[in-house]
Amino acid sequence: MTAGRHMASLLDGVREPTRVSAGAVVAQAVLLISAEAQAADVRVGLDRGTGDDAVRADPLRLRQAVLNLLTNAIHCGPPDSEVSVAVSRDADTVTVAVRDQGPGLTAGQIAALMRTRSGERAHGLGLPITCELVAALSGRLRVESTPGRGSCFSIELAAYPG
């Protein structure tokens, strides 16, 4: 299966969301990306927190969204830098935050990265696809960035009740 068809199947497939540990899915993504990070001389740190991180989601879509953010963060940062991933929960939201030490982005750059351009095919693991994956999870993608200081991309999902 080509990468394009794989992504299309992730976006189009009808999957029943299930109760899943966001921290466990993120840990899988970190493990899957470890060779790529090592080749780029970038360390990936994971803080799963201590609370209940259960969400109602398709674990494949969540893992792919996290992998996309990790891939971008690894390639944005300089060698011998760190990408940190944190999973946290407040009263009703579980957040997966991926922070890099890259060059940071202006508001205009963020807006341009998030747009899917009409007629363009997504190459690699772009943010427009990540936005679609997160939307399919009924979640929200937030971006905080300061030019010269790096970026933090956060996936916010409704916490599993109870």
Short mmCIF file of C-alpha atoms in Angstrom, two decimals:
data_model
loop_
_atom_site.label_atom_id
_atom_site.label_comp_id
_atom_site.label_asym_id
_atom_site.label_seq_id
_atom_site.Cartn_x
_atom_site.Cartn_y
_atom_site.Cartn_z
CA MET A 1 0.00 0.00 0.00
CA THR A 2 1.38 3.42 -0.92
CA ALA A 3 1.78 6.11 1.72
CA GLY A 4 -0.98 8.14 0.06
CA ARG A 5 -3.46 5.28 0.12
CA HIS A 6 -2.50 4.50 3.73
CA MET A 7 -3.27 8.09 4.76
CA ALA A 8 -6.52 8.07 2.79
CA SER A 9 -7.58 4.87 4.56
CA LEU A 10 -6.83 6.48 7.92
CA LEU A 11 -8.94 9.50 7.05
CA ASP A 12 -11.80 7.72 5.29
CA GLY A 13 -12.07 4.47 7.20
CA VAL A 14 -15.02 4.10 9.50
CA ARG A 15 -13.64 2.87 12.77
CA GLU A 16 -15.49 2.60 16.00
CA PRO A 17 -13.71 4.69 18.61
CA THR A 18 -12.74 2.75 21.70
CA ARG A 19 -11.40 3.53 25.15
CA VAL A 20 -7.64 3.85 24.81
CA SER A 21 -4.78 5.16 26.93
CA ALA A 22 -3.39 8.23 25.16
CA GLY A 23 -0.09 7.67 26.99
CA ALA A 24 0.20 4.11 25.69
CA VAL A 25 -0.51 5.23 22.10
CA VAL A 26 2.05 8.05 22.42
CA ALA A 27 4.63 5.62 23.84
CA GLN A 28 4.12 3.41 20.76
CA ALA A 29 4.66 6.42 18.49
CA VAL A 30 7.85 7.39 20.34
CA LEU A 31 9.15 3.84 19.97
CA LEU A 32 8.30 3.79 16.24
CA ILE A 33 10.10 7.10 15.63
CA SER A 34 13.19 6.34 17.74
CA ALA A 35 15.44 5.22 14.86
CA GLU A 36 14.57 8.34 12.85
CA ALA A 37 15.27 10.54 15.87
CA GLN A 38 18.57 8.81 16.54
CA ALA A 39 19.63 9.25 12.90
CA ALA A 40 18.88 12.99 13.20
CA ASP A 41 20.79 13.16 16.53
CA VAL A 42 17.63 14.27 18.33
CA ARG A 43 16.53 12.90 21.70
CA VAL A 44 12.84 12.28 22.33
CA GLY A 45 11.68 12.51 25.94
CA LEU A 46 8.29 11.25 27.09
CA ASP A 47 6.38 12.31 30.20
CA ARG A 48 3.19 10.25 30.48
CA GLY A 49 2.08 11.97 33.66
CA THR A 50 0.50 10.07 36.51
CA GLY A 51 -3.24 10.47 35.97
CA ASP A 52 -5.88 8.67 33.96
CA ASP A 53 -5.21 9.49 30.29
CA ALA A 54 -8.06 7.49 28.74
CA VAL A 55 -9.76 8.92 25.65
CA ARG A 56 -12.40 7.60 23.27
CA ALA A 57 -10.54 7.43 19.98
CA ASP A 58 -9.35 5.35 17.06
CA PRO A 59 -5.84 4.40 18.25
CA LEU A 60 -4.49 4.19 14.67
CA ARG A 61 -5.53 7.75 13.85
CA LEU A 62 -4.19 9.05 17.16
CA ARG A 63 -0.87 7.27 16.70
CA GLN A 64 -0.53 8.60 13.14
CA ALA A 65 -1.28 12.17 14.26
CA VAL A 66 1.36 11.92 16.99
CA LEU A 67 3.86 10.36 14.56
CA ASN A 68 3.29 13.26 12.16
CA LEU A 69 3.97 15.81 14.89
CA LEU A 70 7.05 13.91 16.08
CA THR A 71 8.42 13.65 12.54
CA ASN A 72 8.00 17.39 12.01
CA ALA A 73 9.58 18.20 15.39
CA ILE A 74 12.58 15.93 14.76
CA HIS A 75 13.24 17.52 11.38
CA CYS A 76 12.76 21.10 12.65
CA GLY A 77 15.22 20.90 15.52
CA PRO A 78 18.98 21.18 15.25
CA PRO A 79 21.23 18.17 15.86
CA ASP A 80 21.85 17.41 19.54
CA SER A 81 18.46 18.83 20.54
CA GLU A 82 15.46 17.35 22.29
CA VAL A 83 11.83 16.87 21.41
CA SER A 84 9.67 16.54 24.50
CA VAL A 85 6.31 14.81 24.52
CA ALA A 86 3.95 15.19 27.47
CA VAL A 87 0.57 13.59 28.12
CA SER A 88 -1.60 15.35 30.69
CA ARG A 89 -5.21 15.52 31.80
CA ASP A 90 -7.33 18.22 33.31
CA ALA A 91 -10.96 17.75 34.33
CA ASP A 92 -12.30 16.82 30.91
CA THR A 93 -9.43 17.03 28.41
CA VAL A 94 -6.39 14.87 27.68
CA THR A 95 -3.57 16.78 25.98
CA VAL A 96 -0.63 15.37 24.03
CA ALA A 97 1.97 18.13 23.65
CA VAL A 98 4.97 17.81 21.31
CA ARG A 99 7.58 20.53 21.90
CA ASP A 100 10.63 21.09 19.69
CA GLN A 101 13.72 23.28 19.83
CA GLY A 102 13.44 24.37 16.22
CA PRO A 103 13.42 27.89 14.80
CA GLY A 104 9.84 28.63 15.83
CA LEU A 105 7.09 30.01 13.62
CA THR A 106 5.27 33.29 13.11
CA ALA A 107 1.47 33.39 13.13
CA GLY A 108 1.51 33.67 9.33
CA GLN A 109 3.76 30.64 8.96
CA ILE A 110 1.49 28.62 11.25
CA ALA A 111 -1.60 29.57 9.22
CA ALA A 112 0.14 28.63 5.97
CA LEU A 113 1.27 25.26 7.34
CA MET A 114 -2.23 24.35 8.52
CA ARG A 115 -3.94 25.06 5.20
CA THR A 116 -4.54 22.39 2.62
CA ARG A 117 -3.94 24.03 -0.70
CA SER A 118 -6.50 23.28 -3.37
CA GLY A 119 -5.14 20.91 -5.98
CA GLU A 120 -1.99 20.09 -4.02
CA ARG A 121 -1.25 16.60 -2.85
CA ALA A 122 0.19 16.29 0.62
CA HIS A 123 3.78 15.15 0.61
CA GLY A 124 5.09 13.26 3.61
CA LEU A 125 3.52 13.79 6.97
CA GLY A 126 2.17 17.33 6.75
CA LEU A 127 0.18 19.37 9.18
CA PRO A 128 -2.95 19.55 7.01
CA ILE A 129 -3.25 15.75 7.27
CA THR A 130 -2.59 15.92 11.00
CA CYS A 131 -5.37 18.51 11.33
CA GLU A 132 -7.74 16.16 9.49
CA LEU A 133 -6.75 13.20 11.67
CA VAL A 134 -7.29 15.21 14.86
CA ALA A 135 -10.64 16.50 13.57
CA ALA A 136 -11.66 12.88 12.81
CA LEU A 137 -10.93 12.16 16.49
CA SER A 138 -13.26 15.05 17.47
CA GLY A 139 -10.18 16.76 18.85
CA ARG A 140 -8.40 20.05 18.46
CA LEU A 141 -4.84 20.87 17.36
CA ARG A 142 -3.28 23.90 19.08
CA VAL A 143 0.00 25.57 18.20
CA GLU A 144 2.18 27.77 20.38
CA SER A 145 5.36 29.09 18.84
CA THR A 146 7.92 31.82 19.30
CA PRO A 147 10.35 32.59 16.50
CA GLY A 148 13.82 31.62 17.65
CA ARG A 149 12.53 29.50 20.56
CA GLY A 150 10.71 26.50 19.10
CA SER A 151 7.13 25.32 18.83
CA CYS A 152 4.63 23.24 20.76
CA PHE A 153 1.89 21.37 18.90
CA SER A 154 -0.83 20.00 21.18
CA ILE A 155 -3.59 17.51 20.45
CA GLU A 156 -6.55 18.01 22.78
CA LEU A 157 -9.09 15.21 23.12
CA ALA A 158 -12.09 14.72 25.36
CA ALA A 159 -11.18 12.59 28.34
CA TYR A 160 -13.00 9.28 28.64
CA PRO A 161 -15.75 9.74 31.22
CA GLY A 162 -15.55 7.94 34.50
#
